[in-house]
Tab-separated table of N, CA and C in Angstrom:
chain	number	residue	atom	x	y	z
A	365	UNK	N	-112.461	85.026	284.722
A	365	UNK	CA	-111.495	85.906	285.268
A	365	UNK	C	-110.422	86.267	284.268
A	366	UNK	N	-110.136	85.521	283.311
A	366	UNK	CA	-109.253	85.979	282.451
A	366	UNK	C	-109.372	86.797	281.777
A	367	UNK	N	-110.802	86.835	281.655
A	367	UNK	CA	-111.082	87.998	280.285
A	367	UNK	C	-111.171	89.051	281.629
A	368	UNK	N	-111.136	89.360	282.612
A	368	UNK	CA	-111.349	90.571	283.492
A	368	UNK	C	-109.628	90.819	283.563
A	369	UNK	N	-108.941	89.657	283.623
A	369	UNK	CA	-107.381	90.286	283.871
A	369	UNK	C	-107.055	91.239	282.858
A	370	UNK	N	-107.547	90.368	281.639
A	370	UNK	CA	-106.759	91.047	280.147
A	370	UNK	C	-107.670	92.580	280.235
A	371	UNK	N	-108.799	93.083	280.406
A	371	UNK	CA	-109.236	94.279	280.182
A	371	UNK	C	-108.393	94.653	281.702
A	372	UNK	N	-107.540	94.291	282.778
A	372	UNK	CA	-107.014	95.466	283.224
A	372	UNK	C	-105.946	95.823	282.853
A	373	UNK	N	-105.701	94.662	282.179
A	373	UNK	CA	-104.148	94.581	281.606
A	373	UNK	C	-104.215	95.665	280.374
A	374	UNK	N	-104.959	95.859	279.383
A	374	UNK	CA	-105.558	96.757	278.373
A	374	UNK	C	-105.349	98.023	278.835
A	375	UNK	N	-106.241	97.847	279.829
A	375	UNK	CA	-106.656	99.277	280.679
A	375	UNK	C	-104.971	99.809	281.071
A	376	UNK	N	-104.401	99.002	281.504
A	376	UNK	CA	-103.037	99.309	282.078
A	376	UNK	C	-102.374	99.733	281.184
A	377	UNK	N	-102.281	99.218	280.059
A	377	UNK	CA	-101.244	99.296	278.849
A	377	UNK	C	-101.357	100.921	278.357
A	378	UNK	N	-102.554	100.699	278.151
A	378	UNK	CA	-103.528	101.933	277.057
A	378	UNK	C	-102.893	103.448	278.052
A	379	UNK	N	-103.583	103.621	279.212
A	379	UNK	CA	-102.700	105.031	279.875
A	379	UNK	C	-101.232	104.915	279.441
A	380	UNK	N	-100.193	104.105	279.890
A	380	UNK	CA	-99.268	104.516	279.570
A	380	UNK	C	-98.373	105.080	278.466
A	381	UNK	N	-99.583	104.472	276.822
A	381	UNK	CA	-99.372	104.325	275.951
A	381	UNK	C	-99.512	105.826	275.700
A	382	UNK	N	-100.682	106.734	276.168
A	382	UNK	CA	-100.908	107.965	275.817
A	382	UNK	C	-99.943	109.017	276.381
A	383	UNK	N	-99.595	108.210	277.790
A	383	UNK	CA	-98.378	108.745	278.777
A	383	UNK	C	-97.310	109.386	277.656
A	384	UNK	N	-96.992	108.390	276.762
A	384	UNK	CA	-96.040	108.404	276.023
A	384	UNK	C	-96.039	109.048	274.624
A	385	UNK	N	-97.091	109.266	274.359
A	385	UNK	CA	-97.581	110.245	272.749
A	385	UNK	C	-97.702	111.749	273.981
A	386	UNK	N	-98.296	111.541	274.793
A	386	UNK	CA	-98.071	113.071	275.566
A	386	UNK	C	-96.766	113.531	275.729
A	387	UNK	N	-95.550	113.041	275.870
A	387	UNK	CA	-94.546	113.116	276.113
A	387	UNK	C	-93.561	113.380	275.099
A	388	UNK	N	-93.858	112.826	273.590
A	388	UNK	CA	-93.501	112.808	272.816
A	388	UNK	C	-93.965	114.268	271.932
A	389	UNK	N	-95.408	114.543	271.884
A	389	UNK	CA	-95.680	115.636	271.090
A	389	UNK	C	-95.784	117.225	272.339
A	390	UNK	N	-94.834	116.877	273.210
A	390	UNK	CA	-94.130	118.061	274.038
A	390	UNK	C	-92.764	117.959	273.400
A	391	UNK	N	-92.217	116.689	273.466
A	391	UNK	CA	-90.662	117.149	272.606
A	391	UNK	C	-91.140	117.270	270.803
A	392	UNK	N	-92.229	117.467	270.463
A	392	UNK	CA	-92.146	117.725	268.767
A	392	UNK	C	-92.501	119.084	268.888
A	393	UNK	N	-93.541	119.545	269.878
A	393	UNK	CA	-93.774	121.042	269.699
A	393	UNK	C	-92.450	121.986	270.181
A	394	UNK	N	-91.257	121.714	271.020
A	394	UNK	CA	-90.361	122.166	271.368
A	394	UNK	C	-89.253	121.997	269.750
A	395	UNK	N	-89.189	121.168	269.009
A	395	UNK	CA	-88.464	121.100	268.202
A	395	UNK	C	-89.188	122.230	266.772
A	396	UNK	N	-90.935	121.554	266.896
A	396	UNK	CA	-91.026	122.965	265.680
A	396	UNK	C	-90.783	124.332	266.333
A	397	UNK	N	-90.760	124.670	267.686
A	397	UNK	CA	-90.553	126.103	267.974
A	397	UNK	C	-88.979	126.518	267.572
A	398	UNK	N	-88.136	125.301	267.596
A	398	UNK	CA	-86.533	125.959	267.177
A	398	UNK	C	-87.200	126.109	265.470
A	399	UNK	N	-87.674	124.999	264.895
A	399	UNK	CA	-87.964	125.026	263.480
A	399	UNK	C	-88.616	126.214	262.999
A	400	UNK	N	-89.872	126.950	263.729
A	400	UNK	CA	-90.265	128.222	263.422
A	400	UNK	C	-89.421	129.272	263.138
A	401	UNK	N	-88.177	129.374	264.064
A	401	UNK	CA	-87.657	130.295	263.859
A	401	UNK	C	-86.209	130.279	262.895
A	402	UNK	N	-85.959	129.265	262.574
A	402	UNK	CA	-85.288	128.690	261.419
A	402	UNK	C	-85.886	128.971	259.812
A	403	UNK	N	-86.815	128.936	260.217
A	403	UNK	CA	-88.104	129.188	258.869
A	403	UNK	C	-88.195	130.105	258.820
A	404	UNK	N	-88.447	130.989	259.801
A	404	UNK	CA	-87.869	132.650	259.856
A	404	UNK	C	-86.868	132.986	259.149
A	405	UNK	N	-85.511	132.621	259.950
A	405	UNK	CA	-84.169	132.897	258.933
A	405	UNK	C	-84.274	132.596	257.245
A	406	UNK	N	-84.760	131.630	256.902
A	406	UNK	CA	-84.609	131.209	255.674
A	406	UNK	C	-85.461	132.019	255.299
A	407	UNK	N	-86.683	132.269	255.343
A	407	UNK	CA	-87.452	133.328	255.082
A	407	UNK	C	-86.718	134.397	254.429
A	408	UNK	N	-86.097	135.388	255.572
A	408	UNK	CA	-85.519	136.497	255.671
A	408	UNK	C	-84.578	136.105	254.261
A	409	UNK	N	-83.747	135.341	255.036
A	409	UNK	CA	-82.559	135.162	254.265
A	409	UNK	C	-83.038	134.980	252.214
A	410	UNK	N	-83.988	133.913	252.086
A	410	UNK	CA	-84.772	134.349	250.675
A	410	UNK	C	-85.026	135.102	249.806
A	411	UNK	N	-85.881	136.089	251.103
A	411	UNK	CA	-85.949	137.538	250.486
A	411	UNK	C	-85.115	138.853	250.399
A	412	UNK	N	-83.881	138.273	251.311
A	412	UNK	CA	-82.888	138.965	250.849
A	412	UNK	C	-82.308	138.744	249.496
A	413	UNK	N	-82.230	137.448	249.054
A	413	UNK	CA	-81.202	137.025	247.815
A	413	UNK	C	-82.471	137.447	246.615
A	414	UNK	N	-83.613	137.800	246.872
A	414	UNK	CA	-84.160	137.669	245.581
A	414	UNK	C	-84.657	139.539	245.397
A	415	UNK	N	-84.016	140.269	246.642
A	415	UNK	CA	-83.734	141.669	246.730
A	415	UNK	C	-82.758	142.097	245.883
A	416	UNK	N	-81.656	141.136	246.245
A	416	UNK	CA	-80.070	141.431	245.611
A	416	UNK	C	-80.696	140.841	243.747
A	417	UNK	N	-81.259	140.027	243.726
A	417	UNK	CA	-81.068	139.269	242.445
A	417	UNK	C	-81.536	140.466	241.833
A	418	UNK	N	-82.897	141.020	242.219
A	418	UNK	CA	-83.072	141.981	241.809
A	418	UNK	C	-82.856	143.196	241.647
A	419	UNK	N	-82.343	143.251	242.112
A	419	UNK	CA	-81.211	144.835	242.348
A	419	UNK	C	-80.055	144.767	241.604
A	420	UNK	N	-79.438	143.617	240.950
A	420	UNK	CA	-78.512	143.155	240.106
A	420	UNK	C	-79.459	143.081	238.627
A	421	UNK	N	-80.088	142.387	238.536
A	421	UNK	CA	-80.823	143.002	236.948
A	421	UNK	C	-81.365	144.463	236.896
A	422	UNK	N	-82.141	144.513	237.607
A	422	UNK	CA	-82.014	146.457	237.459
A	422	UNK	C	-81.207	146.875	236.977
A	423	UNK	N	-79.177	146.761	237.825
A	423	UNK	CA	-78.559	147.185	237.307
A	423	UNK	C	-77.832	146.952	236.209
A	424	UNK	N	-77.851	145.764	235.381
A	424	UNK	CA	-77.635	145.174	234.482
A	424	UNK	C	-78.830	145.973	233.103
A	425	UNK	N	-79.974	146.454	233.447
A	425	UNK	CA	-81.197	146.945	232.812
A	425	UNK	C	-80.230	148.665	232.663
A	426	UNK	N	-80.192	148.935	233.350
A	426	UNK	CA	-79.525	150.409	233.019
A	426	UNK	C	-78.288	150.162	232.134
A	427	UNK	N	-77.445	149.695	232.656
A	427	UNK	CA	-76.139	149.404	232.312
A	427	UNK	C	-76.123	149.290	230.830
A	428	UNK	N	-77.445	148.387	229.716
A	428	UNK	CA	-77.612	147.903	229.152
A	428	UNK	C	-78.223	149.364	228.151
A	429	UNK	N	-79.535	149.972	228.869
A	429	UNK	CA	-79.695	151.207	228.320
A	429	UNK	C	-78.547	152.165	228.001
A	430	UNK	N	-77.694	152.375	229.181
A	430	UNK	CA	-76.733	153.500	228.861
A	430	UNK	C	-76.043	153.148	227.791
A	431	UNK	N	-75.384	151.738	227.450
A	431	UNK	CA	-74.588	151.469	225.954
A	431	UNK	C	-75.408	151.624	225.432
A	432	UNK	N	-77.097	151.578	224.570
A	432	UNK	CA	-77.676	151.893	223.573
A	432	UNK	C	-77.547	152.940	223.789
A	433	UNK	N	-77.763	154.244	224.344
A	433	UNK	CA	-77.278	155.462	224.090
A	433	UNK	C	-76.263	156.129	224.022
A	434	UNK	N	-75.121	155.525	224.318
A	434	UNK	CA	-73.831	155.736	224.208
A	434	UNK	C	-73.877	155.345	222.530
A	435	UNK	N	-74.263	153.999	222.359
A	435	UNK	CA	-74.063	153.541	220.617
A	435	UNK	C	-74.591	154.842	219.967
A	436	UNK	N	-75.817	154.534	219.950
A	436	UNK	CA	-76.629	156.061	219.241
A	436	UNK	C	-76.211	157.169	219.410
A	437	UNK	N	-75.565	157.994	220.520
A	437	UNK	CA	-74.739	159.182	220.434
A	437	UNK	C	-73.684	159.211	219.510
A	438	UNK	N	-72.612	158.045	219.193
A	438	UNK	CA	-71.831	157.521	219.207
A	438	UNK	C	-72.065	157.820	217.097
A	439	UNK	N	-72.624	157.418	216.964
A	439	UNK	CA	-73.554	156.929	215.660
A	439	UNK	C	-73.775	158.683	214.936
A	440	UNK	N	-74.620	159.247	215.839
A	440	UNK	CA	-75.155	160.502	215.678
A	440	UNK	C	-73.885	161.348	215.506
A	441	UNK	N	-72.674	161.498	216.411
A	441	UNK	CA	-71.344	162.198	216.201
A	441	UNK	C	-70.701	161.877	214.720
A	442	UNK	N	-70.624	160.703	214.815
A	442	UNK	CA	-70.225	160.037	213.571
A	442	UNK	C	-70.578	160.313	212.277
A	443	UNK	N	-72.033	160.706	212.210
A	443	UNK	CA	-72.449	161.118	211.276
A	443	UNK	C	-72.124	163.037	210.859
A	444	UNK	N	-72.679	163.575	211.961
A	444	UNK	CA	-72.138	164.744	212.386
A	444	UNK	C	-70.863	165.225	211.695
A	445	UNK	N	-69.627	164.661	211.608
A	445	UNK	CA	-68.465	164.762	211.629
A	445	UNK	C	-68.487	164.413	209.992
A	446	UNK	N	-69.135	163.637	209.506
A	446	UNK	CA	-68.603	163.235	208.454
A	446	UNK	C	-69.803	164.667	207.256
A	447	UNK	N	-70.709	165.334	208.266
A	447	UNK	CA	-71.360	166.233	207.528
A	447	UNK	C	-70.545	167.187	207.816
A	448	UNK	N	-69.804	167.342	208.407
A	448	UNK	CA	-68.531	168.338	209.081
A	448	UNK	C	-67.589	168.403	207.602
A	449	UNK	N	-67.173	167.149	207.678
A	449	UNK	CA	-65.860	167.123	206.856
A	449	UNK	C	-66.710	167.564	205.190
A	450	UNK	N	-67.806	167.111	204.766
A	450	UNK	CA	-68.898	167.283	203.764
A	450	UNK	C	-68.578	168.926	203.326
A	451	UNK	N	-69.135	169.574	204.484
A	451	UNK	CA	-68.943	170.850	204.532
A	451	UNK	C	-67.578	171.814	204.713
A	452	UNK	N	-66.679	171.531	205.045
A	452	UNK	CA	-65.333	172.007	205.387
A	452	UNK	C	-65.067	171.629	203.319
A	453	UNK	N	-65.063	170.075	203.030
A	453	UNK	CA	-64.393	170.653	201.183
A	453	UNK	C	-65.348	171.295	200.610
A	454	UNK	N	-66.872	171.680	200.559
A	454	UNK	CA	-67.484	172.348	199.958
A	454	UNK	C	-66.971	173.821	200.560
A	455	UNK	N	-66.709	174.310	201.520
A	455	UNK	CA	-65.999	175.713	201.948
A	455	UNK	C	-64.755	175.654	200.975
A	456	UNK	N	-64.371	174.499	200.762
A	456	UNK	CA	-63.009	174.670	200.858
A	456	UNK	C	-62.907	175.232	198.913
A	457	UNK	N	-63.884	174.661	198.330
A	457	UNK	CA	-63.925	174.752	196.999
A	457	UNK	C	-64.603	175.892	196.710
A	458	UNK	N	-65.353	176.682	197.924
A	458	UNK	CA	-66.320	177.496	197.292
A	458	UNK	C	-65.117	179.013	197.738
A	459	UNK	N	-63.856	178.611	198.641
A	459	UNK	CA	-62.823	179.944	198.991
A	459	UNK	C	-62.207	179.591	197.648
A	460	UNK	N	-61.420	178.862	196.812
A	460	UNK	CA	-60.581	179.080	195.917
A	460	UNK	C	-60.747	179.817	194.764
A	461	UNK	N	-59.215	180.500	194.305
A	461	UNK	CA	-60.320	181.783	193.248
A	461	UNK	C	-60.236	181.228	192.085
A	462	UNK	N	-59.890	180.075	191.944
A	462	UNK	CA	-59.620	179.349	190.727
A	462	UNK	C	-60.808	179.246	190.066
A	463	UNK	N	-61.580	178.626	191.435
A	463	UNK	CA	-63.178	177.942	191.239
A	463	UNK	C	-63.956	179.623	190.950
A	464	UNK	N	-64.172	180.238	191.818
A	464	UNK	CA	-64.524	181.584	191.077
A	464	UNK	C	-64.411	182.002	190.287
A	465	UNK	N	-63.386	182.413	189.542
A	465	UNK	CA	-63.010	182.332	188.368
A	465	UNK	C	-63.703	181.575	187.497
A	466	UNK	N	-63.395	180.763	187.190
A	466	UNK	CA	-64.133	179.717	186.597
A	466	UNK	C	-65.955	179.609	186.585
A	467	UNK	N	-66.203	179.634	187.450
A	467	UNK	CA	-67.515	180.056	187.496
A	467	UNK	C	-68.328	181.045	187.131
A	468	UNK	N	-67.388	182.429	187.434
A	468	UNK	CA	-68.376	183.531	187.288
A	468	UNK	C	-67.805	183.719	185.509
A	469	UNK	N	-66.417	183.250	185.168
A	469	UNK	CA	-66.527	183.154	183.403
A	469	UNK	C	-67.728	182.062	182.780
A	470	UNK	N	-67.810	181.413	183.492
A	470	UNK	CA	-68.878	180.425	182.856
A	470	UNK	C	-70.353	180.549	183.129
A	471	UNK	N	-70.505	180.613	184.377
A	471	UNK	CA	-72.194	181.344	184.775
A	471	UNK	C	-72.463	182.201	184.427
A	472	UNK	N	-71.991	182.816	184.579
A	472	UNK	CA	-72.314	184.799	184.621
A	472	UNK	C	-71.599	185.560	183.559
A	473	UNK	N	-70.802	185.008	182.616
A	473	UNK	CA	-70.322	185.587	181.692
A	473	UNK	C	-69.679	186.540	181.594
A	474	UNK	N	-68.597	186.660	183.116
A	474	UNK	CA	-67.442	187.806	183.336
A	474	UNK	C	-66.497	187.807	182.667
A	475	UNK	N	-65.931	188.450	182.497
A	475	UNK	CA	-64.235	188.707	181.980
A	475	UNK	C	-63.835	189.886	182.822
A	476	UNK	N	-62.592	189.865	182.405
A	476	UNK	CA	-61.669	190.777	183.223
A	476	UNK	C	-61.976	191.858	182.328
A	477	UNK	N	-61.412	192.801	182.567
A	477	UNK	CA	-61.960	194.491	182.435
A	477	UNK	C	-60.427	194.743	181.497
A	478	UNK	N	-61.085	195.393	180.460
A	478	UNK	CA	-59.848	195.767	179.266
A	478	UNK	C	-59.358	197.189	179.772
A	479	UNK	N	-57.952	197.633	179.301
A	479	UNK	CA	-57.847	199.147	179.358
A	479	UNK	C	-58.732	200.494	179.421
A	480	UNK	N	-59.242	199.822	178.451
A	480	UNK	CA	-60.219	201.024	177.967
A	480	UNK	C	-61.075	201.291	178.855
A	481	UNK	N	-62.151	200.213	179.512
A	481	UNK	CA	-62.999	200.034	179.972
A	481	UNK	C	-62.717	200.165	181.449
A	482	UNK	N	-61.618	200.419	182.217
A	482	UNK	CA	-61.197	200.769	183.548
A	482	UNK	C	-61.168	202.502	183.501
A	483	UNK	N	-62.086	202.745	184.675
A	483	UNK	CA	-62.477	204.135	185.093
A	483	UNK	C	-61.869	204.362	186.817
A	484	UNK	N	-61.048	205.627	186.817
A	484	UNK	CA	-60.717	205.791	187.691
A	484	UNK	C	-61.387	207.051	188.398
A	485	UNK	N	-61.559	206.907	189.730
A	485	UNK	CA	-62.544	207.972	190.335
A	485	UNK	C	-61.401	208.651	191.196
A	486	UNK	N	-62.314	209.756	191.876
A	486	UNK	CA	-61.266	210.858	192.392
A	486	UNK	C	-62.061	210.814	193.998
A	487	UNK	N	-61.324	210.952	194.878
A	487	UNK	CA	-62.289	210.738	196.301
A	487	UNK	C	-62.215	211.889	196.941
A	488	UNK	N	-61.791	213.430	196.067
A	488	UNK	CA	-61.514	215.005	196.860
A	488	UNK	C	-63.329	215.108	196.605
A	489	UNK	N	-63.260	216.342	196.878
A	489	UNK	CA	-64.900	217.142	196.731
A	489	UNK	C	-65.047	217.262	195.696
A	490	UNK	N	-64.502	217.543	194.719
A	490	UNK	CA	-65.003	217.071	193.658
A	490	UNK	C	-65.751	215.930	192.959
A	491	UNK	N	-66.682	216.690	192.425
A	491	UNK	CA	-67.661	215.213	191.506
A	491	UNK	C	-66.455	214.309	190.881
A	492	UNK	N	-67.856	213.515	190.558
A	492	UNK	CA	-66.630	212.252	190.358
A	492	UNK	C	-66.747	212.356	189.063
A	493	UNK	N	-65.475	211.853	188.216
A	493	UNK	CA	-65.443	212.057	186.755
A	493	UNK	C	-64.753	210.902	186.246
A	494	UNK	N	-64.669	210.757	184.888
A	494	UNK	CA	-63.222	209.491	184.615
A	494	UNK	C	-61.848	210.117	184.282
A	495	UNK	N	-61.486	209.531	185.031
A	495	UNK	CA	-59.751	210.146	184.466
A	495	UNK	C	-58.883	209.084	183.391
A	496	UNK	N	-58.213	209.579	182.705
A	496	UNK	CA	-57.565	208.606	181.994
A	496	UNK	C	-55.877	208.930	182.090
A	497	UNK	N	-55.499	207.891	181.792
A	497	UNK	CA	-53.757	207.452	182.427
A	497	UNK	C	-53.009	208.609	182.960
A	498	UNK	N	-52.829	209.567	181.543
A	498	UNK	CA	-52.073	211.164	181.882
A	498	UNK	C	-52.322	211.705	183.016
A	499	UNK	N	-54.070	211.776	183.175
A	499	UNK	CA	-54.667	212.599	184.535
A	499	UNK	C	-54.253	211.705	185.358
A	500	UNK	N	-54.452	211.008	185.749
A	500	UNK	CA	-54.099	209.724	187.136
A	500	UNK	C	-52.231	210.459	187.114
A	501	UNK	N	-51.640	210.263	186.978
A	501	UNK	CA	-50.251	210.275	186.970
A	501	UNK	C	-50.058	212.160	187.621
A	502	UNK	N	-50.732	212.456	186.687
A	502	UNK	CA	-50.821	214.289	187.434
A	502	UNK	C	-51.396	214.551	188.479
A	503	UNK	N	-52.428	213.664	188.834
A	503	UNK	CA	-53.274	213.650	190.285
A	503	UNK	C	-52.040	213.100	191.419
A	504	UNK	N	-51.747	211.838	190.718
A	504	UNK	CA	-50.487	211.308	191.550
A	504	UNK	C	-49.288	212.314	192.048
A	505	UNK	N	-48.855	213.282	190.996
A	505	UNK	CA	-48.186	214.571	191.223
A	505	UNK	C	-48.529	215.492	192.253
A	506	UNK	N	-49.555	215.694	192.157
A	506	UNK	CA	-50.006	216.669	192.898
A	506	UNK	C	-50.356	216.105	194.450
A	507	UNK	N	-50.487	214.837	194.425
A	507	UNK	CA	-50.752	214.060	196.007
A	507	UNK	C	-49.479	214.119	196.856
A	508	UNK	N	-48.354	214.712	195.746
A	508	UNK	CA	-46.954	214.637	196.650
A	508	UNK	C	-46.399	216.124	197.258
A	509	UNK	N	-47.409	217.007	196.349
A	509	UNK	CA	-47.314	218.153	197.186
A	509	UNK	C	-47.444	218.102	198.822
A	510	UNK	N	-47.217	219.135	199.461
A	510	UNK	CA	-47.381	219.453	200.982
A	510	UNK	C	-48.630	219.763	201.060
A	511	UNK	N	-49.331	220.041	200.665
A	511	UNK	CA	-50.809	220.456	201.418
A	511	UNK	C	-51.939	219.445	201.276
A	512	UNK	N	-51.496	218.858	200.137
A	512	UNK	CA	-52.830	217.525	200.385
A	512	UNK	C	-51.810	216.643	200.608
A	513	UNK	N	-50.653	216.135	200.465
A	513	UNK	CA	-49.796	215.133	201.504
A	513	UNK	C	-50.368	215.608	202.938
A	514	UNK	N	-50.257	216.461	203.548
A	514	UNK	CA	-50.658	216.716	204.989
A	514	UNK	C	-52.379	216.462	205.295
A	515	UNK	N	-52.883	216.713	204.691
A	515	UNK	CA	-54.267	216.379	204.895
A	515	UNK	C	-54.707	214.891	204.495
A	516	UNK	N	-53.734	214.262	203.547
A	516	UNK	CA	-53.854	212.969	203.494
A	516	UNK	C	-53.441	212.153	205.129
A	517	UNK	N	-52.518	212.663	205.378
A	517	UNK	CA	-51.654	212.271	206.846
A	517	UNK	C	-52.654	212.483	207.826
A	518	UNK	N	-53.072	213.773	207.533
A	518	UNK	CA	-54.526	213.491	209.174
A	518	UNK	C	-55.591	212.817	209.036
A	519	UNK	N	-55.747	212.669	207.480
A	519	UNK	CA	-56.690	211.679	207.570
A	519	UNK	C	-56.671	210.077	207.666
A	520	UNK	N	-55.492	209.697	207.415
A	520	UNK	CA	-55.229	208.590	207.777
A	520	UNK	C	-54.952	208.200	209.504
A	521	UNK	N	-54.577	209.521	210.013
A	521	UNK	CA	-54.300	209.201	211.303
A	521	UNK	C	-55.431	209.491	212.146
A	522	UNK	N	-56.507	210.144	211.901
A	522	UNK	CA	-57.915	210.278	212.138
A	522	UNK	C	-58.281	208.983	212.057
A	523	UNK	N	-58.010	208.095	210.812
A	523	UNK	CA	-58.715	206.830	210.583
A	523	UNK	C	-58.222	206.038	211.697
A	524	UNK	N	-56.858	205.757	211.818
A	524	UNK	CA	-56.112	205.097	212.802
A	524	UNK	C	-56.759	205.349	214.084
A	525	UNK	N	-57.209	206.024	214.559
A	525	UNK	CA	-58.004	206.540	216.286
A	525	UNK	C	-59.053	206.225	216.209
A	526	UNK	N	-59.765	205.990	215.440
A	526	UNK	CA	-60.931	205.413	215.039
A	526	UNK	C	-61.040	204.151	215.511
């Protein structure tokens, strides 16, 4: 009989024992259902911060481009300016008549024009001829008359409306 007590006693133990893992993995499946949705949040919440992380190097990636092209513009002006200034003293040497001078006596083998060699022209209808000092001075005479003084006058004032 003893060994019949102890198997009811077994028997007895054993249900309640499962009583109690039944009871128990109802309160564990109620705790992972808060946990599911916790795992959710963190989830979410994850892929938010690694949205932002990324959306912050992106903008750090541009940010980074625009100063190399700012440098290189930067660089390119710079240079610009200094072919600027390059060119402004080469203008500046190639307006002076010093430097002309100088040049076209030395390149080109100019000189200034002697007495002799200065020819003066006449701009009436008449062909053109050379005049020398006397004539110039008598032409000059005669420009102070009234009738080509007056036709000088309309033609200058003809030019003027022009």
């Amino acid at each position: 009989m003893v060994v019949a007590q102890r198997k009811v006693q077994y028997e007895e133990v054993q249900p309640r024992e499962s009583r109690h893992k039944e009871k128990k993995s109802v309160g564990i499946s109620k705790k992972n259902k808060v946990k599911a949705s916790h795992k959710l949040q963190i989830i979410i919440s994850i892929t938010a911060l690694v949205g932002l992380c990324i959306g912050m190097i992106f903008g750090y990636v541009q940010l980074t481009e625009t100063k190399y092209r700012i440098y290189y513009l930067d660089k390119e002006a710079g240079e610009l300016s200094a072919q600027i200034e390059n060119l402004k003293v080469e203008l500046e040497s190639v307006k002076k008549t010093d430097i002309i001078e100088t040049q076209a006596k030395e390149m080109l083998n100019m000189q200034y024009p002697q007495k002799e060699q200065i020819v003066y022209l006449s701009l009436d209808d008449q062909p053109i001829m050379a005049l020398k000092d006397t004539e110039m001075k008598d032409l000059e005479a005669e420009e102070k008359k009234g009738l080509f003084f007056l036709k000088d006058m309309f033609a200058k004032m003809y030019a003027l409306l022009d």
